[in-house]
Amino acid sequence: MNNSDAESRGLFLVLSAPSGTGKTSIRRIFLERHPEVQFSVSYTTREPRPGEEDGRDYFFISEAEFRERINRGEFAEWEENYGRYYGTSGKMMDRFLDQGRDMLLDIEMRGAKTLKKNYAGGIYVFVLPPSLAELKARLQKRGESEAEIKKRLNKVREEIGEAYGYDYVIFNDSLERAVESLQAVYQSEKNRAIRRKKQIQDLLDQNEI
């Protein structure tokens, strides 16, 4: 990506986290406060959950259609979890980014690794709980069984090390502070000199002092 591309093309934030860390709530509030940021709606073969809408939360498609899209190379990243497929449309990303629109992607760690290989310039943010004890308490409040909680905590321990592959880490000890941290990351990236080249040049071109 050259300097002119970085200035005119939109930037994209990639948000990942172990289960139960509050990533979805952070994403929702951030998007409410930043309507200029386009949420990347993923494709999936799983059934809609109560309250979910096609085209808003996911694009719900059949496994046959998903495989056809894989064969046509339409996904910037895709993965399979427990027999269900999830993927991000490359065409959709290119369309919004080429228009100068910023984007937020909510994807799992394997998908983020694939995306990093295929798309340059992303900002990768990893959300973690303040402690495993706090995460356990949150899962207990959700009414999950002790067996399921133990299973989730073991998986989280495995996933924590993935944070080293990200640009930023946010510890969600407070939802408001976590959202503010994500906003700070976004604004910092928007203020990079490479993205402010035009404004800098405009100042240099001014004759009057």
mmCIF file of C-alpha atoms in Angstrom:
data_model
loop_
_atom_site.group_PDB
_atom_site.id
_atom_site.type_symbol
_atom_site.label_atom_id
_atom_site.label_comp_id
_atom_site.label_asym_id
_atom_site.label_seq_id
_atom_site.Cartn_x
_atom_site.Cartn_y
_atom_site.Cartn_z
ATOM 1 C CA MET A 1 0.000 0.000 0.000
ATOM 2 C CA ASN A 2 1.531 3.329 -0.996
ATOM 3 C CA ASN A 3 1.054 6.613 0.855
ATOM 4 C CA SER A 4 -1.733 7.888 -1.396
ATOM 5 C CA ASP A 5 -3.648 4.631 -0.955
ATOM 6 C CA ALA A 6 -3.324 4.844 2.831
ATOM 7 C CA GLU A 7 -4.689 8.380 2.780
ATOM 8 C CA SER A 8 -7.699 7.783 0.542
ATOM 9 C CA ARG A 9 -8.602 4.201 1.411
ATOM 10 C CA GLY A 10 -10.628 3.468 4.519
ATOM 11 C CA LEU A 11 -9.030 1.722 7.473
ATOM 12 C CA PHE A 12 -10.379 -1.382 9.136
ATOM 13 C CA LEU A 13 -10.375 -2.478 12.759
ATOM 14 C CA VAL A 14 -10.388 -6.190 13.538
ATOM 15 C CA LEU A 15 -11.830 -7.131 16.923
ATOM 16 C CA SER A 16 -11.227 -10.598 18.391
ATOM 17 C CA ALA A 17 -11.579 -12.109 21.845
ATOM 18 C CA PRO A 18 -12.092 -15.335 23.771
ATOM 19 C CA SER A 19 -15.726 -16.176 24.490
ATOM 20 C CA GLY A 20 -17.390 -14.319 27.346
ATOM 21 C CA THR A 21 -15.107 -11.269 27.426
ATOM 22 C CA GLY A 22 -17.754 -8.737 26.342
ATOM 23 C CA LYS A 23 -16.522 -8.156 22.803
ATOM 24 C CA THR A 24 -20.025 -7.951 21.324
ATOM 25 C CA SER A 25 -21.085 -5.256 23.811
ATOM 26 C CA ILE A 26 -17.930 -3.242 23.109
ATOM 27 C CA ARG A 27 -18.548 -3.504 19.376
ATOM 28 C CA ARG A 28 -22.208 -2.476 19.669
ATOM 29 C CA ILE A 29 -21.522 0.652 21.719
ATOM 30 C CA PHE A 30 -18.550 1.649 19.572
ATOM 31 C CA LEU A 31 -20.659 1.462 16.406
ATOM 32 C CA GLU A 32 -23.454 3.465 18.045
ATOM 33 C CA ARG A 33 -20.945 6.221 18.816
ATOM 34 C CA HIS A 34 -19.285 6.006 15.398
ATOM 35 C CA PRO A 35 -22.001 5.722 12.749
ATOM 36 C CA GLU A 36 -19.388 6.628 10.137
ATOM 37 C CA VAL A 37 -17.786 3.198 10.683
ATOM 38 C CA GLN A 38 -19.271 0.376 8.622
ATOM 39 C CA PHE A 39 -19.794 -2.939 10.407
ATOM 40 C CA SER A 40 -18.673 -5.916 8.332
ATOM 41 C CA VAL A 41 -21.584 -8.355 8.266
ATOM 42 C CA SER A 42 -20.277 -11.916 8.006
ATOM 43 C CA TYR A 43 -21.794 -14.839 6.126
ATOM 44 C CA THR A 44 -22.709 -17.943 8.113
ATOM 45 C CA THR A 45 -24.387 -21.306 7.671
ATOM 46 C CA ARG A 46 -25.750 -21.453 11.222
ATOM 47 C CA GLU A 47 -29.384 -20.846 12.030
ATOM 48 C CA PRO A 48 -30.450 -17.341 13.161
ATOM 49 C CA ARG A 49 -30.828 -16.869 16.891
ATOM 50 C CA PRO A 50 -33.874 -15.098 18.359
ATOM 51 C CA GLY A 51 -33.728 -11.391 17.523
ATOM 52 C CA GLU A 52 -31.124 -11.732 14.770
ATOM 53 C CA GLU A 53 -31.862 -10.323 11.332
ATOM 54 C CA ASP A 54 -30.513 -11.405 7.974
ATOM 55 C CA GLY A 55 -28.263 -8.689 6.560
ATOM 56 C CA ARG A 56 -27.880 -6.913 9.902
ATOM 57 C CA ASP A 57 -26.291 -9.507 12.179
ATOM 58 C CA TYR A 58 -25.234 -12.043 9.549
ATOM 59 C CA PHE A 59 -26.018 -13.109 6.022
ATOM 60 C CA PHE A 60 -27.584 -16.523 6.653
ATOM 61 C CA ILE A 61 -26.934 -18.896 3.741
ATOM 62 C CA SER A 62 -26.877 -22.634 3.109
ATOM 63 C CA GLU A 63 -23.704 -24.693 3.330
ATOM 64 C CA ALA A 64 -23.944 -25.412 -0.404
ATOM 65 C CA GLU A 65 -23.974 -21.691 -1.215
ATOM 66 C CA PHE A 66 -21.141 -21.058 1.221
ATOM 67 C CA ARG A 67 -18.993 -23.706 -0.476
ATOM 68 C CA GLU A 68 -19.763 -22.186 -3.866
ATOM 69 C CA ARG A 69 -18.551 -18.812 -2.606
ATOM 70 C CA ILE A 70 -15.361 -20.444 -1.298
ATOM 71 C CA ASN A 71 -14.742 -22.000 -4.703
ATOM 72 C CA ARG A 72 -15.246 -18.610 -6.377
ATOM 73 C CA GLY A 73 -12.721 -17.035 -3.997
ATOM 74 C CA GLU A 74 -15.231 -14.544 -2.608
ATOM 75 C CA PHE A 75 -14.104 -14.627 1.022
ATOM 76 C CA ALA A 76 -11.302 -12.501 2.436
ATOM 77 C CA GLU A 77 -11.295 -15.023 5.268
ATOM 78 C CA TRP A 78 -13.444 -17.946 6.288
ATOM 79 C CA GLU A 79 -13.416 -20.680 8.899
ATOM 80 C CA GLU A 80 -15.389 -23.638 10.139
ATOM 81 C CA ASN A 81 -16.413 -23.965 13.800
ATOM 82 C CA TYR A 82 -18.218 -27.058 15.023
ATOM 83 C CA GLY A 83 -19.639 -27.765 11.579
ATOM 84 C CA ARG A 84 -20.781 -24.182 10.954
ATOM 85 C CA TYR A 85 -19.095 -21.875 8.480
ATOM 86 C CA TYR A 86 -18.326 -18.169 8.872
ATOM 87 C CA GLY A 87 -16.766 -15.846 6.317
ATOM 88 C CA THR A 88 -16.061 -12.225 5.376
ATOM 89 C CA SER A 89 -16.803 -11.027 1.858
ATOM 90 C CA GLY A 90 -13.715 -9.680 0.118
ATOM 91 C CA LYS A 91 -15.831 -7.777 -2.402
ATOM 92 C CA MET A 92 -17.728 -6.032 0.362
ATOM 93 C CA MET A 93 -14.503 -5.038 2.111
ATOM 94 C CA ASP A 94 -12.969 -3.693 -1.087
ATOM 95 C CA ARG A 95 -16.107 -1.731 -1.946
ATOM 96 C CA PHE A 96 -16.312 0.101 1.374
ATOM 97 C CA LEU A 97 -12.565 0.617 1.793
ATOM 98 C CA ASP A 98 -12.176 1.907 -1.767
ATOM 99 C CA GLN A 99 -14.949 4.407 -1.016
ATOM 100 C CA GLY A 100 -12.895 5.665 1.927
ATOM 101 C CA ARG A 101 -15.234 4.088 4.473
ATOM 102 C CA ASP A 102 -13.749 2.787 7.713
ATOM 103 C CA MET A 103 -14.828 -0.674 8.823
ATOM 104 C CA LEU A 104 -15.072 -2.787 11.968
ATOM 105 C CA LEU A 105 -14.762 -6.565 11.701
ATOM 106 C CA ASP A 106 -15.739 -8.922 14.516
ATOM 107 C CA ILE A 107 -13.998 -12.213 13.702
ATOM 108 C CA GLU A 108 -12.344 -15.137 15.431
ATOM 109 C CA MET A 109 -8.600 -15.533 15.816
ATOM 110 C CA ARG A 110 -8.083 -17.989 12.964
ATOM 111 C CA GLY A 111 -9.986 -15.722 10.613
ATOM 112 C CA ALA A 112 -7.939 -12.735 11.763
ATOM 113 C CA LYS A 113 -4.704 -14.558 10.905
ATOM 114 C CA THR A 114 -5.979 -15.309 7.409
ATOM 115 C CA LEU A 115 -7.163 -11.742 6.927
ATOM 116 C CA LYS A 116 -3.771 -10.378 7.955
ATOM 117 C CA LYS A 117 -2.170 -12.430 5.168
ATOM 118 C CA ASN A 118 -4.675 -11.266 2.540
ATOM 119 C CA TYR A 119 -5.249 -7.619 3.479
ATOM 120 C CA ALA A 120 -2.601 -5.088 4.443
ATOM 121 C CA GLY A 121 -3.185 -2.159 6.756
ATOM 122 C CA GLY A 122 -5.609 -3.587 9.299
ATOM 123 C CA ILE A 123 -5.569 -2.623 12.972
ATOM 124 C CA TYR A 124 -5.943 -5.718 15.129
ATOM 125 C CA VAL A 125 -7.430 -5.406 18.628
ATOM 126 C CA PHE A 126 -7.699 -8.239 21.147
ATOM 127 C CA VAL A 127 -10.103 -8.088 24.103
ATOM 128 C CA LEU A 128 -9.313 -9.913 27.342
ATOM 129 C CA PRO A 129 -11.046 -10.218 30.718
ATOM 130 C CA PRO A 130 -9.307 -8.556 33.707
ATOM 131 C CA SER A 131 -8.838 -12.016 35.260
ATOM 132 C CA LEU A 132 -9.992 -15.594 34.840
ATOM 133 C CA ALA A 133 -11.822 -15.323 38.172
ATOM 134 C CA GLU A 134 -13.834 -12.391 36.816
ATOM 135 C CA LEU A 135 -14.588 -14.287 33.607
ATOM 136 C CA LYS A 136 -15.752 -17.296 35.641
ATOM 137 C CA ALA A 137 -18.083 -15.040 37.652
ATOM 138 C CA ARG A 138 -19.548 -13.596 34.428
ATOM 139 C CA LEU A 139 -20.167 -17.072 33.024
ATOM 140 C CA GLN A 140 -21.826 -18.143 36.265
ATOM 141 C CA LYS A 141 -24.159 -15.143 36.062
ATOM 142 C CA ARG A 142 -25.148 -16.288 32.574
ATOM 143 C CA GLY A 143 -26.336 -19.540 34.129
ATOM 144 C CA GLU A 144 -23.840 -21.843 32.432
ATOM 145 C CA SER A 145 -23.088 -25.216 33.997
ATOM 146 C CA GLU A 146 -19.858 -25.831 35.889
ATOM 147 C CA ALA A 147 -18.759 -28.310 33.206
ATOM 148 C CA GLU A 148 -19.325 -25.745 30.450
ATOM 149 C CA ILE A 149 -17.573 -23.034 32.475
ATOM 150 C CA LYS A 150 -14.540 -25.267 32.992
ATOM 151 C CA LYS A 151 -14.460 -26.055 29.281
ATOM 152 C CA ARG A 152 -14.649 -22.367 28.343
ATOM 153 C CA LEU A 153 -11.962 -21.336 30.842
ATOM 154 C CA ASN A 154 -9.570 -23.995 29.536
ATOM 155 C CA LYS A 155 -10.119 -22.712 26.011
ATOM 156 C CA VAL A 156 -9.565 -19.111 27.129
ATOM 157 C CA ARG A 157 -6.225 -20.113 28.665
ATOM 158 C CA GLU A 158 -5.202 -21.492 25.280
ATOM 159 C CA GLU A 159 -6.365 -18.360 23.455
ATOM 160 C CA ILE A 160 -4.786 -15.703 25.682
ATOM 161 C CA GLY A 161 -1.416 -16.165 23.995
ATOM 162 C CA GLU A 162 -2.978 -15.118 20.671
ATOM 163 C CA ALA A 163 -2.910 -11.535 21.999
ATOM 164 C CA TYR A 164 0.762 -11.261 21.016
ATOM 165 C CA GLY A 165 -0.247 -11.402 17.359
ATOM 166 C CA TYR A 166 -2.424 -8.282 17.685
ATOM 167 C CA ASP A 167 -1.556 -4.592 17.617
ATOM 168 C CA TYR A 168 -3.522 -3.599 20.725
ATOM 169 C CA VAL A 169 -4.934 -5.341 23.790
ATOM 170 C CA ILE A 170 -7.949 -4.098 25.756
ATOM 171 C CA PHE A 171 -8.712 -5.486 29.213
ATOM 172 C CA ASN A 172 -12.452 -5.328 29.751
ATOM 173 C CA ASP A 173 -12.586 -4.573 33.482
ATOM 174 C CA SER A 174 -15.173 -1.872 32.731
ATOM 175 C CA LEU A 175 -17.357 -1.757 29.632
ATOM 176 C CA GLU A 176 -17.149 2.030 29.382
ATOM 177 C CA ARG A 177 -13.364 2.068 29.745
ATOM 178 C CA ALA A 178 -13.065 -0.724 27.199
ATOM 179 C CA VAL A 179 -15.149 1.213 24.664
ATOM 180 C CA GLU A 180 -13.115 4.356 25.321
ATOM 181 C CA SER A 181 -9.919 2.366 24.759
ATOM 182 C CA LEU A 182 -11.203 1.150 21.396
ATOM 183 C CA GLN A 183 -12.171 4.706 20.484
ATOM 184 C CA ALA A 184 -8.669 5.871 21.421
ATOM 185 C CA VAL A 185 -7.118 3.222 19.178
ATOM 186 C CA TYR A 186 -9.363 4.247 16.302
ATOM 187 C CA GLN A 187 -8.646 7.955 16.680
ATOM 188 C CA SER A 188 -4.914 7.385 17.019
ATOM 189 C CA GLU A 189 -4.871 5.429 13.772
ATOM 190 C CA LYS A 190 -6.943 8.122 12.038
ATOM 191 C CA ASN A 191 -4.371 10.711 13.138
ATOM 192 C CA ARG A 192 -1.348 8.949 11.680
ATOM 193 C CA ALA A 193 0.673 11.345 9.535
ATOM 194 C CA ILE A 194 0.322 9.055 6.526
ATOM 195 C CA ARG A 195 -3.453 9.543 6.717
ATOM 196 C CA ARG A 196 -3.182 13.317 7.201
ATOM 197 C CA LYS A 197 -0.979 13.979 4.199
ATOM 198 C CA LYS A 198 -3.507 16.229 2.451
ATOM 199 C CA GLN A 199 -4.103 18.427 5.509
ATOM 200 C CA ILE A 200 -0.354 18.743 6.042
ATOM 201 C CA GLN A 201 0.199 19.720 2.417
ATOM 202 C CA ASP A 202 -2.660 22.232 2.572
ATOM 203 C CA LEU A 203 -0.864 23.987 5.430
ATOM 204 C CA LEU A 204 2.406 23.995 3.518
ATOM 205 C CA ASP A 205 0.656 25.493 0.482
ATOM 206 C CA GLN A 206 -0.776 28.446 2.412
ATOM 207 C CA ASN A 207 0.948 31.698 1.466
ATOM 208 C CA GLU A 208 -0.389 33.991 4.141
ATOM 209 C CA ILE A 209 0.939 33.977 7.673
#
